[in-house]
CSV table of C-alpha atoms and ligand atoms in Angstrom, one decimal:
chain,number,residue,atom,x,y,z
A,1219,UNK,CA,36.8,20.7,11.3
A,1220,UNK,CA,39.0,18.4,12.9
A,1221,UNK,CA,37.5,16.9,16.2
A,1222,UNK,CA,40.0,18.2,18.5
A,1223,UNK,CA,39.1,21.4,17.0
A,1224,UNK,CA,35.1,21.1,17.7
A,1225,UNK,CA,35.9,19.7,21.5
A,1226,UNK,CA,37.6,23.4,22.1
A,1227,UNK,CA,34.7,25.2,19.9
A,1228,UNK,CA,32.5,23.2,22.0
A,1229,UNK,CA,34.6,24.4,25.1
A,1230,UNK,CA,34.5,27.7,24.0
A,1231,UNK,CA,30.6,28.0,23.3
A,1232,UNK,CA,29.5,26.6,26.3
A,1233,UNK,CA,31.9,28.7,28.6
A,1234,UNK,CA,30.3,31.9,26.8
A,1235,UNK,CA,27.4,30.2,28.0
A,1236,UNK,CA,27.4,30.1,31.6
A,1237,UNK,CA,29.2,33.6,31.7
A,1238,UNK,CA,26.6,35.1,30.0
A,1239,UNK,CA,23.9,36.0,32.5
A,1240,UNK,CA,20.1,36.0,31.7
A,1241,UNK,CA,18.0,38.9,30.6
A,1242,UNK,CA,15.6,40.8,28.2
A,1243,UNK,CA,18.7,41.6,25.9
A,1244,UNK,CA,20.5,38.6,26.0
A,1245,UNK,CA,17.8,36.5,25.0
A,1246,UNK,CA,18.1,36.1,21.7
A,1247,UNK,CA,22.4,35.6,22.4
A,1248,UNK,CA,21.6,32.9,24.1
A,1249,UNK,CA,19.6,31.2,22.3
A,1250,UNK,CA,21.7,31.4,19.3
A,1251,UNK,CA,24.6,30.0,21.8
A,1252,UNK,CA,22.1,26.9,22.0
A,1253,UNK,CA,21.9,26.4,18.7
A,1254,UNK,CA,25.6,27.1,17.7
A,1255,UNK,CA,26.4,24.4,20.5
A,1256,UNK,CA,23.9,21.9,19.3
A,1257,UNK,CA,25.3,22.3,15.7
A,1258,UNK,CA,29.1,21.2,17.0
A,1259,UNK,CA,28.0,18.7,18.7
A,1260,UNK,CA,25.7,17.2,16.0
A,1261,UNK,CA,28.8,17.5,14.2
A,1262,UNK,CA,30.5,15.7,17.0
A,1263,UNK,CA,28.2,13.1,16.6
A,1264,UNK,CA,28.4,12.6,12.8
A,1265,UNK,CA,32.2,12.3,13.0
A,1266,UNK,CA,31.9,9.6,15.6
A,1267,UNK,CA,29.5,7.4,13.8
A,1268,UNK,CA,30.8,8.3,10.2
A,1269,UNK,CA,34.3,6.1,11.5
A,1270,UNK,CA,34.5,2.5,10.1
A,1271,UNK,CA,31.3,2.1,8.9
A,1272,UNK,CA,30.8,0.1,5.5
A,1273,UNK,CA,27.8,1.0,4.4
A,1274,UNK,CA,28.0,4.4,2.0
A,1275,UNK,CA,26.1,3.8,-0.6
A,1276,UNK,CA,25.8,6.7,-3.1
A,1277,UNK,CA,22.7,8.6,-3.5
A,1278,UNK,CA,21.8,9.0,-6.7
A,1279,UNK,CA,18.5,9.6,-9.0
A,1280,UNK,CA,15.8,12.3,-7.6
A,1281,UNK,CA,15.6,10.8,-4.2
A,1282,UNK,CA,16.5,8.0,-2.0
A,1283,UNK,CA,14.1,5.6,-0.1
A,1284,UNK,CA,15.4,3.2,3.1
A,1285,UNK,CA,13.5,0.2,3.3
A,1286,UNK,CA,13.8,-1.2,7.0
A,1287,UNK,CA,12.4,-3.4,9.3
A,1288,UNK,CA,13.4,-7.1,11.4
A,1289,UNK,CA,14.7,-9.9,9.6
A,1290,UNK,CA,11.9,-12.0,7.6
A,1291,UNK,CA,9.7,-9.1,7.2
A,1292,UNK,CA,9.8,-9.2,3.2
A,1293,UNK,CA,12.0,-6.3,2.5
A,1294,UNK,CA,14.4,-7.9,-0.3
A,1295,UNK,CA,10.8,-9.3,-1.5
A,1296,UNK,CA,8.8,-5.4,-1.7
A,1297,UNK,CA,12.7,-3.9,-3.1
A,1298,UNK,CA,12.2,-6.8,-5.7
A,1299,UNK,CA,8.1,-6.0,-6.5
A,1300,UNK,CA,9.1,-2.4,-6.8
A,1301,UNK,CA,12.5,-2.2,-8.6
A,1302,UNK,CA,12.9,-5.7,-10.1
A,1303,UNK,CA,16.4,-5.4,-8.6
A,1304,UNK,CA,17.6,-9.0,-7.1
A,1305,UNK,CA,18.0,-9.0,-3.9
A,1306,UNK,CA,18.8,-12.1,-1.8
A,1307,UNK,CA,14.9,-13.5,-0.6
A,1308,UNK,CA,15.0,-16.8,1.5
A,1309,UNK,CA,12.9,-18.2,4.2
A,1310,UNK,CA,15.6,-17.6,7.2
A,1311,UNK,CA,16.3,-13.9,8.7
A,1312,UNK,CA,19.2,-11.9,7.6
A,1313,UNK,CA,19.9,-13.2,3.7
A,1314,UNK,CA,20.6,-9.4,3.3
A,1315,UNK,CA,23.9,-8.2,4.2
A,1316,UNK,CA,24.5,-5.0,2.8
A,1317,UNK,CA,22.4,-1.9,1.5
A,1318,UNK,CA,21.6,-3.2,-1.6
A,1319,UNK,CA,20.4,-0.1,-3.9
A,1320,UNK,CA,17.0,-0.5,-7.0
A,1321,UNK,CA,15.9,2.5,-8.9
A,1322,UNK,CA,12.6,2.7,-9.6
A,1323,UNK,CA,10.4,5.6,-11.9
A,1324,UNK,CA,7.6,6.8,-10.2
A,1325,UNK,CA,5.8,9.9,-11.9
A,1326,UNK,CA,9.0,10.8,-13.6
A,1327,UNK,CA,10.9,10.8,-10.6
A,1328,UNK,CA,13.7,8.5,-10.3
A,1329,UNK,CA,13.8,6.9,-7.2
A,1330,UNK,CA,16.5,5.2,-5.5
A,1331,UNK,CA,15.3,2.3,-2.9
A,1332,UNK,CA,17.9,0.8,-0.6
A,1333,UNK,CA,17.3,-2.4,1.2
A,1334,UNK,CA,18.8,-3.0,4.5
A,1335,UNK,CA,19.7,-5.5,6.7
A,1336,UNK,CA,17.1,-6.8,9.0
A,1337,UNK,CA,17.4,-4.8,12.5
A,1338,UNK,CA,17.0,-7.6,15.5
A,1339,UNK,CA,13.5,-7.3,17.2
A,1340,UNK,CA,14.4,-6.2,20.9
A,1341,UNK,CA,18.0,-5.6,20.2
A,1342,UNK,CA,19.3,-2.3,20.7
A,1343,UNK,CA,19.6,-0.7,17.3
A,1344,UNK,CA,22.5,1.8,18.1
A,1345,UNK,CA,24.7,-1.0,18.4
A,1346,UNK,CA,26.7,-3.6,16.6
A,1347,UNK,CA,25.5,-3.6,12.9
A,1348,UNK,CA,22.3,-1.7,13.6
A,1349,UNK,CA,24.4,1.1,13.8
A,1350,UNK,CA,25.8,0.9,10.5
A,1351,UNK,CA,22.0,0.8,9.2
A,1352,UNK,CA,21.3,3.7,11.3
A,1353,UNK,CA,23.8,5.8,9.7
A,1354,UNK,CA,23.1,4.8,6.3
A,1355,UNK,CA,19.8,5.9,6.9
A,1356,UNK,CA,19.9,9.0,8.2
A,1357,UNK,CA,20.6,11.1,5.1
A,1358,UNK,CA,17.5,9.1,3.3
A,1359,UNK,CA,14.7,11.0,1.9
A,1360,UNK,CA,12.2,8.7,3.2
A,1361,UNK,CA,11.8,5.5,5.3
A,1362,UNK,CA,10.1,3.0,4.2
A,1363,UNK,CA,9.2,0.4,7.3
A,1364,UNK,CA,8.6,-3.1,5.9
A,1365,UNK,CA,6.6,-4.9,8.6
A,1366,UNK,CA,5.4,-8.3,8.5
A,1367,UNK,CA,1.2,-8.4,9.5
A,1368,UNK,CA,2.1,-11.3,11.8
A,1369,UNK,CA,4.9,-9.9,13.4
A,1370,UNK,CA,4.0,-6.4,14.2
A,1371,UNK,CA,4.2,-5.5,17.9
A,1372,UNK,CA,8.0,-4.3,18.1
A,1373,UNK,CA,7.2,-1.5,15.8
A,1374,UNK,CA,6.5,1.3,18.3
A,1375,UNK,CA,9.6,0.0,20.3
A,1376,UNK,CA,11.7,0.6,17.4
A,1377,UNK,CA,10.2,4.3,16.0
A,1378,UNK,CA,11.0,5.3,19.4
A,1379,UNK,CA,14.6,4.3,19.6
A,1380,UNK,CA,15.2,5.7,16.0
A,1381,UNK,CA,13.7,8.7,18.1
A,1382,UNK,CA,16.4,8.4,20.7
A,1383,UNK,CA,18.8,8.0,17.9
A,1384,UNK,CA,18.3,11.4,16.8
A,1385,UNK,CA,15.7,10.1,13.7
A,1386,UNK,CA,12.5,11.6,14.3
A,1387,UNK,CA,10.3,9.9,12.1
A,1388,UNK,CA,6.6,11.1,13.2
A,1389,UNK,CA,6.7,13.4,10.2
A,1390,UNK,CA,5.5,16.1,12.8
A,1391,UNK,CA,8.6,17.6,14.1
A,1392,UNK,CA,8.5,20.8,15.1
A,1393,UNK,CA,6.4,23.7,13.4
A,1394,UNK,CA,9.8,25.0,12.1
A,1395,UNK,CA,12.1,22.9,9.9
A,1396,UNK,CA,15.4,24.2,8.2
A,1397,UNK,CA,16.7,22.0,5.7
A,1398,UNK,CA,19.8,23.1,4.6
A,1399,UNK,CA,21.0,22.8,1.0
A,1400,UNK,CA,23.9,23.2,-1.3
A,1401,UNK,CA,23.0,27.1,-2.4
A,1402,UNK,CA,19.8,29.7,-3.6
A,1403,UNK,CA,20.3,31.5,-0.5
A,1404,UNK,CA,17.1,31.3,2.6
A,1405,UNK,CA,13.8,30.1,0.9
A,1406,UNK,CA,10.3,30.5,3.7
A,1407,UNK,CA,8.2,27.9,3.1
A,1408,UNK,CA,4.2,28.7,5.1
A,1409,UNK,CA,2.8,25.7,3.2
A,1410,UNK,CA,2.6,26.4,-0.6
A,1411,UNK,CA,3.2,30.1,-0.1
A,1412,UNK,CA,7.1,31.0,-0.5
A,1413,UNK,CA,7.8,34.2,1.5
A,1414,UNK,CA,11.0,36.7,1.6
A,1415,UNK,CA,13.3,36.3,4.8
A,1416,UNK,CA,13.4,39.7,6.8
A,1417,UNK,CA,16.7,41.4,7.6
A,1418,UNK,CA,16.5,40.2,11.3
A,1419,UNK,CA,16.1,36.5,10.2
A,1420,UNK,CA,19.1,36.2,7.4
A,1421,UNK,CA,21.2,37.7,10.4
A,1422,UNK,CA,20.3,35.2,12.8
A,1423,UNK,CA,20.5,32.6,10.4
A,1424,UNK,CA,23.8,34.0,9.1
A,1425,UNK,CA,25.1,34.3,12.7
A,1426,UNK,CA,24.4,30.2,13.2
A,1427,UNK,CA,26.2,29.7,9.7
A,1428,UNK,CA,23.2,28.8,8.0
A,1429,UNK,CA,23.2,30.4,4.6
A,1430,UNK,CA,21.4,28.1,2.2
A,1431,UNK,CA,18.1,26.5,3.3
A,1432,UNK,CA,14.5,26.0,3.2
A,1433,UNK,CA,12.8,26.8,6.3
A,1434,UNK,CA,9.5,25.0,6.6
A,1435,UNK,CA,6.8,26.5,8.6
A,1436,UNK,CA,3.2,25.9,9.7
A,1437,UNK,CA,2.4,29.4,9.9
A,1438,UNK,CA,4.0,32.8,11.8
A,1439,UNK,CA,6.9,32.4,14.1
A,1440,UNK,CA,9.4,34.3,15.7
A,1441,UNK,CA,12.7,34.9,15.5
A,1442,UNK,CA,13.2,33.1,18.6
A,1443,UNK,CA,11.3,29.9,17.7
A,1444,UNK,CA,13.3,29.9,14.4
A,1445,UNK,CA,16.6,29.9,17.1
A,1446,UNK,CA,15.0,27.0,19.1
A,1447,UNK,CA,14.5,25.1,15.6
A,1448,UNK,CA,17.9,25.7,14.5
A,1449,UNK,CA,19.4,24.2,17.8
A,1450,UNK,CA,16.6,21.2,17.5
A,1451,UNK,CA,19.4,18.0,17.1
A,1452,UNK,CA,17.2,15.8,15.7
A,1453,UNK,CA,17.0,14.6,11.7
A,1454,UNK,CA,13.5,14.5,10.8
A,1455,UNK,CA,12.6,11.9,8.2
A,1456,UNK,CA,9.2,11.2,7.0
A,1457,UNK,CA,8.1,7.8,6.9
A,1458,UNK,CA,5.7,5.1,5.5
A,1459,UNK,CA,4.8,1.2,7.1
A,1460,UNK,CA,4.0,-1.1,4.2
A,1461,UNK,CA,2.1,-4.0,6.4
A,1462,UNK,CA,3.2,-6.8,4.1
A,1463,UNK,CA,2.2,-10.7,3.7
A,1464,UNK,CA,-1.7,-9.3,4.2
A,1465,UNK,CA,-2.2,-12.3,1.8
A,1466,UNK,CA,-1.4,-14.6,5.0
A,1467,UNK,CA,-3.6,-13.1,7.7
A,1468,UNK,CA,-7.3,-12.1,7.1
A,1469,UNK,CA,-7.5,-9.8,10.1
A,1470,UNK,CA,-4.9,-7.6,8.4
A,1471,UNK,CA,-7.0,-4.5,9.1
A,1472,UNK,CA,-7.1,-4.9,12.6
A,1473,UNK,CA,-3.0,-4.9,12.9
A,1474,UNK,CA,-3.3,-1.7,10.3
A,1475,UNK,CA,-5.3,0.5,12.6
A,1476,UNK,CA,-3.3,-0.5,15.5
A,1477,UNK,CA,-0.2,0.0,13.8
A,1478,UNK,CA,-1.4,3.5,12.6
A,1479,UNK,CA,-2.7,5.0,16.2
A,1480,UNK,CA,0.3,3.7,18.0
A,1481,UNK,CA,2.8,5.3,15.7
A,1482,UNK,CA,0.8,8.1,13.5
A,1483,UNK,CA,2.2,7.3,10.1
A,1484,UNK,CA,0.5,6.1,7.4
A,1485,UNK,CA,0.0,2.1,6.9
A,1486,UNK,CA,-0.4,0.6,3.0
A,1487,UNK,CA,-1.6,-3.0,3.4
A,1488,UNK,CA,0.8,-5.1,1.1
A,1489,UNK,CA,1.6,-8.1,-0.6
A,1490,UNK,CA,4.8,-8.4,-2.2
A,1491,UNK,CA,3.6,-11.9,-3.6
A,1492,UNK,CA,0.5,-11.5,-4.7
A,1493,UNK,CA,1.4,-7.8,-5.5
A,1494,UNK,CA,-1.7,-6.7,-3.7
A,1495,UNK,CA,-1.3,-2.6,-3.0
A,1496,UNK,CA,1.6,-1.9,-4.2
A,1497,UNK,CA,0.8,0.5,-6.6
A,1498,UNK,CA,-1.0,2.4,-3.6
A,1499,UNK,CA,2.2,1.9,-2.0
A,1500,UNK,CA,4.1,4.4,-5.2
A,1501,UNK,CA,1.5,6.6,-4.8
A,1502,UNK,CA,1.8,7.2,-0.9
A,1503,UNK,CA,5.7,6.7,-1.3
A,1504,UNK,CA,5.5,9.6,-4.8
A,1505,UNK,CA,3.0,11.8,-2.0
A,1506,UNK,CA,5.4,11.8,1.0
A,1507,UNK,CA,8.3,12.6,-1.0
A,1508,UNK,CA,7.0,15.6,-1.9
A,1509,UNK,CA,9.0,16.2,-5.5
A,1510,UNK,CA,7.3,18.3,-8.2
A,1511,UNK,CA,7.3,17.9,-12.4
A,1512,UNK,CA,9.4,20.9,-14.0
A,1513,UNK,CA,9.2,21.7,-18.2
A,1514,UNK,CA,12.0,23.2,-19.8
A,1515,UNK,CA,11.5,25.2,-23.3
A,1516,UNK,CA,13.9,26.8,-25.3
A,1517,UNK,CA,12.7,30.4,-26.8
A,1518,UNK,CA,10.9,29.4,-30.2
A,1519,UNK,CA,10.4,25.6,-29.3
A,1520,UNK,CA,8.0,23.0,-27.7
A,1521,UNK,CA,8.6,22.6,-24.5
A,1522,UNK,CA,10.2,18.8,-23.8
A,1523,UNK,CA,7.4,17.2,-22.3
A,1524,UNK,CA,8.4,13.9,-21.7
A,1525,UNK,CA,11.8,14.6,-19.9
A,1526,UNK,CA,10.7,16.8,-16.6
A,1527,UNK,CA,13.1,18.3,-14.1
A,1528,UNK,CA,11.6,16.7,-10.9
A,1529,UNK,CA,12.7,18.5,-7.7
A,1530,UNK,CA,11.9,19.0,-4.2
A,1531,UNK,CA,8.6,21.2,-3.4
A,1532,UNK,CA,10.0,24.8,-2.6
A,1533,UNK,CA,12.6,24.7,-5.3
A,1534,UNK,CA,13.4,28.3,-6.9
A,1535,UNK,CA,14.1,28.6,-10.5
A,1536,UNK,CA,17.9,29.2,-9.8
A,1537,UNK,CA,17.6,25.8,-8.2
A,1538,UNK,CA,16.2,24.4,-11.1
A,1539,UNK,CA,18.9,26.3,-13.2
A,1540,UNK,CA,21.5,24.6,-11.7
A,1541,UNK,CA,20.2,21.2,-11.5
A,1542,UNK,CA,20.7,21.6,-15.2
A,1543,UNK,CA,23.9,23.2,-14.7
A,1544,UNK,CA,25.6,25.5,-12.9
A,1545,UNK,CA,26.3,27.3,-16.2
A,1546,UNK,CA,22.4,28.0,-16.9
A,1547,UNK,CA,22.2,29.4,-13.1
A,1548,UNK,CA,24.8,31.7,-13.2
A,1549,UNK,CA,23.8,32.8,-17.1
A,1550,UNK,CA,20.8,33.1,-16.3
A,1551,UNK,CA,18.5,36.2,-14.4
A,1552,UNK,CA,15.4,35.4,-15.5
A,1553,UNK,CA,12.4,33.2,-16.5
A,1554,UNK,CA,9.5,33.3,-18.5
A,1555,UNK,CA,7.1,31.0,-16.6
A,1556,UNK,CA,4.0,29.3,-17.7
A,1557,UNK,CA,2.0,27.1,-15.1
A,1558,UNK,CA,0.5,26.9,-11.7
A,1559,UNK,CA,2.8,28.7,-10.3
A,1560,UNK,CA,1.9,32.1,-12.1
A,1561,UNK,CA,-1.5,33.5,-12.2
A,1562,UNK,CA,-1.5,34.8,-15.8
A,1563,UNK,CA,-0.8,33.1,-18.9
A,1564,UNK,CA,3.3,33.6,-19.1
A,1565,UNK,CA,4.5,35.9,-16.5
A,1566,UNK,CA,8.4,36.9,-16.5
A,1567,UNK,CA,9.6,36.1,-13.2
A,1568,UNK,CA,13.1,36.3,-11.2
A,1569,UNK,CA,15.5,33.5,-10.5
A,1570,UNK,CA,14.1,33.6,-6.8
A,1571,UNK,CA,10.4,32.6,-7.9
A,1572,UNK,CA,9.3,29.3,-6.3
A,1573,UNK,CA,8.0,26.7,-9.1
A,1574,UNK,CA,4.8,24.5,-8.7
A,1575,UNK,CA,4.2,21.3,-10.4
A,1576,UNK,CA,4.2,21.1,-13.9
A,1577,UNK,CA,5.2,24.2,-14.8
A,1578,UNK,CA,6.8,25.1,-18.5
A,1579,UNK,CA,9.8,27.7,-17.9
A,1580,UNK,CA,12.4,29.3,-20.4
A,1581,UNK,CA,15.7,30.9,-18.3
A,1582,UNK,CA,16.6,34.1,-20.2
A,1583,UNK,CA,20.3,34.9,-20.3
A,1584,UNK,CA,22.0,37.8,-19.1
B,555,LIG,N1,3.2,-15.1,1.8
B,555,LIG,C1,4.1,-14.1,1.6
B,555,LIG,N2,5.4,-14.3,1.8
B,555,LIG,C2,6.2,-13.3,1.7
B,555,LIG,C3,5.8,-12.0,1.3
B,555,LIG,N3,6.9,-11.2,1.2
B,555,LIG,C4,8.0,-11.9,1.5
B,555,LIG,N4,7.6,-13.2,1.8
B,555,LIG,C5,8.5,-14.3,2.2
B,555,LIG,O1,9.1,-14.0,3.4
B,555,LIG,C6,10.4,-14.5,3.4
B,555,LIG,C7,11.4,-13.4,3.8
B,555,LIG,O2,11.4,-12.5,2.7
B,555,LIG,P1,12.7,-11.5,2.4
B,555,LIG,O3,12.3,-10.6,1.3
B,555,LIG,O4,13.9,-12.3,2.3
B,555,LIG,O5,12.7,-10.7,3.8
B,555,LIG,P2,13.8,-9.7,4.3
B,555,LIG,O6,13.1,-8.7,5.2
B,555,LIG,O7,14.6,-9.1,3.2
B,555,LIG,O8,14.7,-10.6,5.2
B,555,LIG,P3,16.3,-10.3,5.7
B,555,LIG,O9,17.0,-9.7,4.5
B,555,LIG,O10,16.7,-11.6,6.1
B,555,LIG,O11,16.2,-9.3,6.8
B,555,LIG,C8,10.6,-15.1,2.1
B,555,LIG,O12,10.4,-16.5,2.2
B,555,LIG,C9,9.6,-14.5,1.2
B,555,LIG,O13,9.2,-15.3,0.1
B,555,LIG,C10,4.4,-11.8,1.1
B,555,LIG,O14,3.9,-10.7,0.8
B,555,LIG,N5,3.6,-12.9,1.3
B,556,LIG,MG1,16.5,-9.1,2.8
């Protein structure tokens, strides 16, 4: 939509709005006018920041990774540990200029790492360059603070205005989160369990044009909650601090714990020189992404061990289909499925059946 045309949607929502009286019955109306309006204007929003900025990089492999933090911190150094991808290192603040993107396999998982600009300490991040880094990383998979242990007190400061940039990075938004996707219809995630949408939630849903999405839950909720999610503005991202240059400062646990309480996410004690915990780094980095292992066989073969499909947790097999190709998903109707995901040996499954990590599946054709 153009934005002249979502200032008179907006219009149009929010006079519905304030005509529309409260009650009992119009409840639920309303609250899916909340949404609808918080959808334009996040759309609104987008539109605004998506002008001029310089800094699309193209997301590619199985998932993307931001690594940000102020200038100095070590971030070209941990891109380079990880990837092996040069990127400018020096002894002075702000030797990187642009996102510059390393891929690194973790687990089988490709994994794309961007390394950002240092963000000035105290500055106002919504502004100026920062902005540019904000949007790049708002569509990441992950963020990946890079802090330096002897420079570690403007950390909070900055979670928080990432918060009031519409980046929620606590990991603990909300006990509802839809994530929308490209197709495979509505997907209910209550922690590993994958449960069918009722009739009442697929209309809401449909109502607030959300027709493809994985909707994340901690355990029961109600249709109204699910409306109250859906207007939620924010972008939730998870996020890891790598607390770098430990091998300068002895009393790096101290700055870890503090770190941790004042900001709840998880703190890996680094060193991108000595290389000191960076392969607990992957492993908290492959954790928090949350991607599983796939196995394709063709009828009458060996299943291709060495080349998984990774994906994201909650993937269906028509997901999976058409990460292949869209061919296989639309060819396909069914699956003979081997794995964790099944309880008995091979069980013949629908395209709708969630996988689980690791499992072997053949896609039989129509
Ligand atoms: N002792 C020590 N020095 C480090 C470590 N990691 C990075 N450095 C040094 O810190 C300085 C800054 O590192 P960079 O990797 O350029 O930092 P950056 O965050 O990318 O900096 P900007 O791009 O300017 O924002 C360089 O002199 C690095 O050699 C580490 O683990 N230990
Ligand atoms: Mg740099």
């Amino acid at each position: 939509m153009e934005a002249n045309d979502l200032e008179r949607r907006l219009e149009e929502l929010n006079e519905q709005y304030s005509k529309t009286k409260y009650n009992k019955a119009t409840n639920k109306y309303l609250g899916i006018l909340r949404a609808k309006i918080a959808k334009v204007k996040k759309q609104m929003s987008s539109k605004r920041r998506n002008r001029g900025t310089g800094f699309a990089v193209k997301k590619t492999g199985d998932a993307t990774v931001a690594l940000v933090g102020f200038p100095n911190a070590g971030k070209s150094s941990v891109l380079i540990a990880l990837t092996g991808v040069e990127s400018k290192v020096a002894e002075y603040a702000f030797t990187t200029l642009t996102v510059i993107p390393g891929m690194l396999e973790i687990n089988k998982a490709k994994i794309q790492f961007l390394d950002t600009p240092g963000l000035i300490e105290g500055a106002h991040i919504g502004r100026g360059g920062g902005r540019q880094i904000v949007s790049a990383i708002r569509v990441v998979d992950l963020i990946l603070f890079i802090v330096d242990v002897n420079a570690y007190s403007d950390i909070p400061a900055l979670i928080r205005e990432l918060n009031d940039l519409g980046i929620d990075v606590s990991g603990k938004a909300g006990a509802i989160r839809i994530e929308n996707r490209e197709s495979g219809g509505i997907t209910i995630l209550k922690g590993p369990k994958a449960v069918k949408p009722t009739a009442e939630i697929l209309d809401v849903l449909g109502q607030l044009g959300v027709h493809n999405a994985n909707i994340y839950a901690k355990g029961d909720f109600t249709v109204d909650e699910l409306i109250e999610a859906a207007a939620n503005e924010k972008t939730s991202i998870k996020s890891i601090i790598a607390l770098n240059k430990i091998d300068t400062n002895r009393n790096f646990e101290r700055a870890k714990s503090v770190l941790e309480s004042a900001t709840g996410i998880p703190v890996v004690a680094i060193s991108a020189k000595t290389g000191t915990g960076l392969q607990e780094l992957k492993n908290e980095i492959s954790r928090n992404l949350g991607l599983i292992r796939v196995y394709l066989k063709r009828k009458g073969e060996a299943p291709d061990m060495s080349n998984p499909l990774v994906v994201k947790e909650g993937s269906s097999l028509e997901d999976i289909a058409r990460k292949v190709h869209d061919k296989m998903a639309s060819e396909s109707k069914s699956a003979y499925v081997m794995g964790r995901s099944v309880r008995f040996g091979i069980q013949k499954v629908g395209l709708d059946h969630i996988a689980k990590d690791g499992d072997v599946v053949t896609f039989i054709s129509r």
